[in-house]
PDB file of C-alpha atoms in Angstrom:
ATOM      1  CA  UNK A   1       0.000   0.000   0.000  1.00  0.00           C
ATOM      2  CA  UNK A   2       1.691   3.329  -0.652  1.00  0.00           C
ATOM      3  CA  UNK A   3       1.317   6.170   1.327  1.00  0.00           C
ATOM      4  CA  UNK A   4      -0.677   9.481   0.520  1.00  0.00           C
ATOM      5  CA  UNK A   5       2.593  11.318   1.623  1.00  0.00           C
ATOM      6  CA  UNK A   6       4.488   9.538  -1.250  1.00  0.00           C
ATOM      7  CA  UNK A   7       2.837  11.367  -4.089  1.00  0.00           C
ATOM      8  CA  UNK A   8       2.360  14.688  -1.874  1.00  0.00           C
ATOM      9  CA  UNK A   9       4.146  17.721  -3.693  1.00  0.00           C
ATOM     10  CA  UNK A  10       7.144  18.834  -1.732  1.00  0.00           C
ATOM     11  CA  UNK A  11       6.674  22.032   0.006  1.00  0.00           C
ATOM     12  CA  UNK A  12       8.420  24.855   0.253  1.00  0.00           C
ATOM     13  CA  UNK A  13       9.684  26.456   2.826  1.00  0.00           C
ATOM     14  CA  UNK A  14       8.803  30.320   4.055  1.00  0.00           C
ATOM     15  CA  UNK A  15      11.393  32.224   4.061  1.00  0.00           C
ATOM     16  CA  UNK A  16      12.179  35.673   5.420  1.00  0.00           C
ATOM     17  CA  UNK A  17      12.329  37.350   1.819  1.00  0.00           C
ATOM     18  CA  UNK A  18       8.211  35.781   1.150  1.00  0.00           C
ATOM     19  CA  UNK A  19       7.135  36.984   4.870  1.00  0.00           C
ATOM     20  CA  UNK A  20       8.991  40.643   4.463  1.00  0.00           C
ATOM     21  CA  UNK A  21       6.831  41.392   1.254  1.00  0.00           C
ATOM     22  CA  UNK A  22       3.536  40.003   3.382  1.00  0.00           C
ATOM     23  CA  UNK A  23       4.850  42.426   5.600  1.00  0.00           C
ATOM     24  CA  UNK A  24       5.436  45.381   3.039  1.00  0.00           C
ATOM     25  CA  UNK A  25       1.697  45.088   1.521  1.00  0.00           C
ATOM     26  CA  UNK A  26       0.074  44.799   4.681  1.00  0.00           C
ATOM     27  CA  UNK A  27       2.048  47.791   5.822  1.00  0.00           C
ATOM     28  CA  UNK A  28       0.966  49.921   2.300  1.00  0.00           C
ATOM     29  CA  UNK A  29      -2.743  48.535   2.811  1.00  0.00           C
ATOM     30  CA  UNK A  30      -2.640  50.222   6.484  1.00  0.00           C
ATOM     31  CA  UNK A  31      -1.442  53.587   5.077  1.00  0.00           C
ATOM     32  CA  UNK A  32      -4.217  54.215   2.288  1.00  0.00           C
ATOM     33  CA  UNK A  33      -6.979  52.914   4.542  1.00  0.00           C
ATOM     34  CA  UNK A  34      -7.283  56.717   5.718  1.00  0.00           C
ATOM     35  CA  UNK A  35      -7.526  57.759   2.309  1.00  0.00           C
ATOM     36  CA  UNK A  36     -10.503  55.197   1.208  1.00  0.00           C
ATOM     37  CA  UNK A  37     -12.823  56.956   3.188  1.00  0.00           C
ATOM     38  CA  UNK A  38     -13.801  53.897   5.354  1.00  0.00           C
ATOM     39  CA  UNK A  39     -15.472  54.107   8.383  1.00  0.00           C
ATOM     40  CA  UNK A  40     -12.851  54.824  11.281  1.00  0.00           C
ATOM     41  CA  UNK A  41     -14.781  51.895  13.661  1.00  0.00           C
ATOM     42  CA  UNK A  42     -14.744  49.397  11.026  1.00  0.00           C
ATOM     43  CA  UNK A  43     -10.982  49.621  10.920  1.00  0.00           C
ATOM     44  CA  UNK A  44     -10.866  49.687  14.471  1.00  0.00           C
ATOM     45  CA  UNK A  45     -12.665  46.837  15.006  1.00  0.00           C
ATOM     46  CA  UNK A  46     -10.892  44.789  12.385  1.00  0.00           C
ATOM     47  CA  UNK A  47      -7.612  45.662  13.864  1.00  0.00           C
ATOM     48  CA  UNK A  48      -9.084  44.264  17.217  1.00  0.00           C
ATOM     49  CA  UNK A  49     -10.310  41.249  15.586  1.00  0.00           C
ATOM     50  CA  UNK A  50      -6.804  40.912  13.940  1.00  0.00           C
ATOM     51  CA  UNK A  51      -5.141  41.299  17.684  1.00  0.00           C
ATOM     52  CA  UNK A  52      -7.215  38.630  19.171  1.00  0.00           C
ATOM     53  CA  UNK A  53      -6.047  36.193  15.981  1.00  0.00           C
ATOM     54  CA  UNK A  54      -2.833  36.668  16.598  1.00  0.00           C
ATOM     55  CA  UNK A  55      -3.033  36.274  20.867  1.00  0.00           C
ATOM     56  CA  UNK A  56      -4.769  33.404  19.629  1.00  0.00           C
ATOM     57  CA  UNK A  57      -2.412  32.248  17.391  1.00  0.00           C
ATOM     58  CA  UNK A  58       0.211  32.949  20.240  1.00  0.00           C
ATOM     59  CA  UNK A  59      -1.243  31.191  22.952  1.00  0.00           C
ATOM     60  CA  UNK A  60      -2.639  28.021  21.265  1.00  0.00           C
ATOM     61  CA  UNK A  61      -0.013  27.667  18.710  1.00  0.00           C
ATOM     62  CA  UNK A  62       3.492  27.838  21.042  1.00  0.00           C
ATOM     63  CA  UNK A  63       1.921  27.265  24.104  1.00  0.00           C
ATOM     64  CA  UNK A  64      -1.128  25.052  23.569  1.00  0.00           C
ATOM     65  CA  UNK A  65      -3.214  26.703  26.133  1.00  0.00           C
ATOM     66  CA  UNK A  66      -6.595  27.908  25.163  1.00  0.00           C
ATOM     67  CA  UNK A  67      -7.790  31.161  27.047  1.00  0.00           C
ATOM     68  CA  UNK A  68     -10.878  33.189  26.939  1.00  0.00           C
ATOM     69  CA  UNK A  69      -9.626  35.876  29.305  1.00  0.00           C
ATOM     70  CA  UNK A  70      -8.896  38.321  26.540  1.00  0.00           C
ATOM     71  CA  UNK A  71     -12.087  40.588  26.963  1.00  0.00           C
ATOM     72  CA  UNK A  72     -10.687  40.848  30.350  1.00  0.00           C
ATOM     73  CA  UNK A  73      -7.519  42.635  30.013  1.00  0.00           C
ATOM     74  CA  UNK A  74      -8.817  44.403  27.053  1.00  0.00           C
ATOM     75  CA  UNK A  75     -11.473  46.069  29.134  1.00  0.00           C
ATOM     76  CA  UNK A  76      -9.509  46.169  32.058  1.00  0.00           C
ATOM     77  CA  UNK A  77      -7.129  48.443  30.229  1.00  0.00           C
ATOM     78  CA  UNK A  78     -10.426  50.593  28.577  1.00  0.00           C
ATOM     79  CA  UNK A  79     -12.000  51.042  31.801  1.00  0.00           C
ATOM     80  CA  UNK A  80      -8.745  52.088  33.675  1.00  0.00           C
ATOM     81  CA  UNK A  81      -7.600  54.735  30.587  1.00  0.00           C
ATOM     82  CA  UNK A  82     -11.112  56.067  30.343  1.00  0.00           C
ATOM     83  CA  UNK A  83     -10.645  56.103  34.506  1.00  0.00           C
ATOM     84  CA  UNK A  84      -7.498  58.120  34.115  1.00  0.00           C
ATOM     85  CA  UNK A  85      -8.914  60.530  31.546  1.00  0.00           C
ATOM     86  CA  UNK A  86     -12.138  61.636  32.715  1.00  0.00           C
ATOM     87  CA  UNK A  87     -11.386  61.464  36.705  1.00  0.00           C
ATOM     88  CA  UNK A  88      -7.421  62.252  37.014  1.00  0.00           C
ATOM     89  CA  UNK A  89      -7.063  63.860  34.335  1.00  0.00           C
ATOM     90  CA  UNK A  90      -4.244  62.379  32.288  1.00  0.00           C
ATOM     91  CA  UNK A  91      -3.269  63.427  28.917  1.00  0.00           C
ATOM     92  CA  UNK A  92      -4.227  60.621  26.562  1.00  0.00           C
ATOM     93  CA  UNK A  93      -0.954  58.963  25.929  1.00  0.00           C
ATOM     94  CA  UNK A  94      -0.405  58.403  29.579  1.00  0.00           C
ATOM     95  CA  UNK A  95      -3.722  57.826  30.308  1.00  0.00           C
ATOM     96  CA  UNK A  96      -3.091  54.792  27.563  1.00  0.00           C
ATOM     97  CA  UNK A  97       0.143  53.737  28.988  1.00  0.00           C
ATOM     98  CA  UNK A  98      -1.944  53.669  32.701  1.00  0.00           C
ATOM     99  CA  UNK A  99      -3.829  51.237  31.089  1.00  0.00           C
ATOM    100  CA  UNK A 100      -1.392  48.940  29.875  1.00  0.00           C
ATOM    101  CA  UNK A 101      -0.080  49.032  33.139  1.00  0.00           C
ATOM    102  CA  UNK A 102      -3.404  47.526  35.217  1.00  0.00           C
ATOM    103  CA  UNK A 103      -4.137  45.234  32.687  1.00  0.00           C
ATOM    104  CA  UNK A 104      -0.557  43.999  32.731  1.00  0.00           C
ATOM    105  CA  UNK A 105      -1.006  43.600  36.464  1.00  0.00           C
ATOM    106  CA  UNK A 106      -4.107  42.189  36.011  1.00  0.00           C
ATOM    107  CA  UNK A 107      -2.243  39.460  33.426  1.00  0.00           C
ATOM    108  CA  UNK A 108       0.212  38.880  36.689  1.00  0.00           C
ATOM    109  CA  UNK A 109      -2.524  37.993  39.086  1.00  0.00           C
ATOM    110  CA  UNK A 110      -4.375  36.171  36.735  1.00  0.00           C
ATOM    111  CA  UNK A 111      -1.291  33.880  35.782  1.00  0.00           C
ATOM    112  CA  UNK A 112      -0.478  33.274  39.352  1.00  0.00           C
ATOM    113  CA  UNK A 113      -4.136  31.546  39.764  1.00  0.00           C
ATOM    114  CA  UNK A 114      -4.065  29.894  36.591  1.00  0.00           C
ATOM    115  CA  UNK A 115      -0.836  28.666  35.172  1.00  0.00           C
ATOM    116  CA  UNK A 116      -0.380  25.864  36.888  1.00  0.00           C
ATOM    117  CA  UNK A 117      -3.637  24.161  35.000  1.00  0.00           C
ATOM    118  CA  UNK A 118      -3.857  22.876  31.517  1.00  0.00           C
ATOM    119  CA  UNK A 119      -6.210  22.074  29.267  1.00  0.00           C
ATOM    120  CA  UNK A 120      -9.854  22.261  29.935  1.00  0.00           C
ATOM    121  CA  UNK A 121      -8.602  23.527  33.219  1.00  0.00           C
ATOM    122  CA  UNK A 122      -6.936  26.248  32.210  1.00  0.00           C
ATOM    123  CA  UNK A 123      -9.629  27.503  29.870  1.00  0.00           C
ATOM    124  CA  UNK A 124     -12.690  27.655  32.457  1.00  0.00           C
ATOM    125  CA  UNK A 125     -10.033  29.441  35.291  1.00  0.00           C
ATOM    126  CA  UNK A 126      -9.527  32.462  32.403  1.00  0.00           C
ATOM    127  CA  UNK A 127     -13.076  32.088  31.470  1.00  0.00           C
ATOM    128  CA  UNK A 128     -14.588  32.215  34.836  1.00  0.00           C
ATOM    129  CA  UNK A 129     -12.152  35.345  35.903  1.00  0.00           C
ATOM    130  CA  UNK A 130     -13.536  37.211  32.551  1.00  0.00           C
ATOM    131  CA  UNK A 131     -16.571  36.909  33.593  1.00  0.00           C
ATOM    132  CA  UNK A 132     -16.039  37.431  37.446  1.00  0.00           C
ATOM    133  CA  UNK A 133     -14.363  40.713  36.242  1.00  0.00           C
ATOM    134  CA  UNK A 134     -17.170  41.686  33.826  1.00  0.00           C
ATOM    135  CA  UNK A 135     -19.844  41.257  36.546  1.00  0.00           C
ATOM    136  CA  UNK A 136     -17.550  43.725  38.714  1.00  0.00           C
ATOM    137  CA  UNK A 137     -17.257  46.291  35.742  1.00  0.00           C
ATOM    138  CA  UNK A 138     -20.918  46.187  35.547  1.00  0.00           C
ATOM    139  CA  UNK A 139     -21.786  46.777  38.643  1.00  0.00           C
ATOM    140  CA  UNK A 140     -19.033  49.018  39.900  1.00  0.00           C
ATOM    141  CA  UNK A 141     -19.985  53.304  39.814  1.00  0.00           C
ATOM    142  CA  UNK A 142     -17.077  54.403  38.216  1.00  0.00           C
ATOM    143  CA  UNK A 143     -17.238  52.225  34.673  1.00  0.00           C
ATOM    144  CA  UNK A 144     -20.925  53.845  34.171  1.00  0.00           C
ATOM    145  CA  UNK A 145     -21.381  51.001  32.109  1.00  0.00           C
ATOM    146  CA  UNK A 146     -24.992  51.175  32.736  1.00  0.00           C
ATOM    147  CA  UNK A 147     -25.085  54.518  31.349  1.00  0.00           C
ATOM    148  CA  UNK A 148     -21.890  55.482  28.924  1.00  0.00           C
ATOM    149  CA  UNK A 149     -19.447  57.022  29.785  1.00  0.00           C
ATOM    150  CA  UNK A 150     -20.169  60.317  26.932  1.00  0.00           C
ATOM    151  CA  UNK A 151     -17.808  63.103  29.012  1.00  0.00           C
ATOM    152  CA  UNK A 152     -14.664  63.517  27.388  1.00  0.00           C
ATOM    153  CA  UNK A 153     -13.062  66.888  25.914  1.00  0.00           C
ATOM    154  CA  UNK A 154     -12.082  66.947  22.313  1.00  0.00           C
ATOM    155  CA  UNK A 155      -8.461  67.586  21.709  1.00  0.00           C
ATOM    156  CA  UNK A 156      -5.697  65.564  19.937  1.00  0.00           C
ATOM    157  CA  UNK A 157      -4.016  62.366  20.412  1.00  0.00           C
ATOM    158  CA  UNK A 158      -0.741  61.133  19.519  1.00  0.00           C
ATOM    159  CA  UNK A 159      -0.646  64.551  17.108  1.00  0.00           C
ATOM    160  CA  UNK A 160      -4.294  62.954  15.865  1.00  0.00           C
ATOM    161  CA  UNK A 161      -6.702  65.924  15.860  1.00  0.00           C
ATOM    162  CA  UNK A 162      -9.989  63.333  17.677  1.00  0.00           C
ATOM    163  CA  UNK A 163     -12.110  66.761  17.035  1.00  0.00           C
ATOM    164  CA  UNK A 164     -14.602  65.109  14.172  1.00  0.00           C
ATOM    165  CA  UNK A 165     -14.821  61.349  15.955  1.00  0.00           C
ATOM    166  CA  UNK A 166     -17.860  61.491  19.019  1.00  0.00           C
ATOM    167  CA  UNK A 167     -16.436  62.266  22.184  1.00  0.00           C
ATOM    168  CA  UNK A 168     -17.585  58.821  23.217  1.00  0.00           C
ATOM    169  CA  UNK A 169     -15.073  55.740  24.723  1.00  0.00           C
ATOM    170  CA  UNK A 170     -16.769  52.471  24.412  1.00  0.00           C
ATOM    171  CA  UNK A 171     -15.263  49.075  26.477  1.00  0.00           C
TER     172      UNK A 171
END
């Protein structure tokens, strides 16, 4: 009996040369997107969806673990940068770097209660701390996720003039 491998095509190898021009056209799409006229939350929400792929692709592909504690950090770094704008008063790039910094912290005491488990394991610990956290975001005054958050000044970001977008920050 011969094997299905034996009349397989061989295949070629990626090399750095193929994955720098992946890299160069992805790069040129992302510059003209401003110019196409799309709508700025489309693109935003596809570069999300492209983040999660590639945490995804991180997490289950090197490390075979399968989490679902990403909406966790995600709005654990919204919530505290929308935090730091509105109440301390934070320019926006710290304000986004104050962010990063809970929801790292939040990645630290999250991986100290769940490393240790694999597989199924693993997945229901992130899963049940995303949704422990969401339940606490809900409920907690200073998220006003029961009513928006709609109080933030107008101004620029990053050199980004954020005067025509809605003074709006949705977690």
């Amino acid at each position: 009996m011969v094997a299905i491998t034996d009349n397989a095509l061989p295949v070629k190898a990626r090399t750095v040369r193929d994955e720098m021009i992946a890299f160069g056209i992805m790069t040129a799409l992302l510059l003209i997107v401003p110019l196409t006229g799309l709508y700025p939350f489309f693109v935003m929400q596809a570069l999300c969806f492209a983040l999660l792929a590639c945490a995804f692709n991180l997490l289950i592909g090197y490390g075979g673990l399968l989490s679902f504690g990403h909406a966790m950090f995600l709005g654990t770094a919204g919530y505290i940068t929308a935090h730091a704008l509105k109440v301390w008063g934070f320019t926006p790039e710290l304000g986004i770097l104050v962010g990063t910094a809970g929801a790292a912290g939040l990645g630290v005491i999250t991986g100290v209660v769940a490393i240790r488990r694999q597989g199924i394991y693993f997945a229901m610990i992130t899963l049940a701390l995303s949704q422990l956290l969401y339940f606490i975001y809900l409920q907690t005054p200073f998220t006003m996720a029961k009513t928006a958050s709609r109080a933030f000044r107008k101004g620029t970001c990053l050199e980004y003039s954020i005067s025509r977008t809605p003074p709006c920050f949705i977690t």
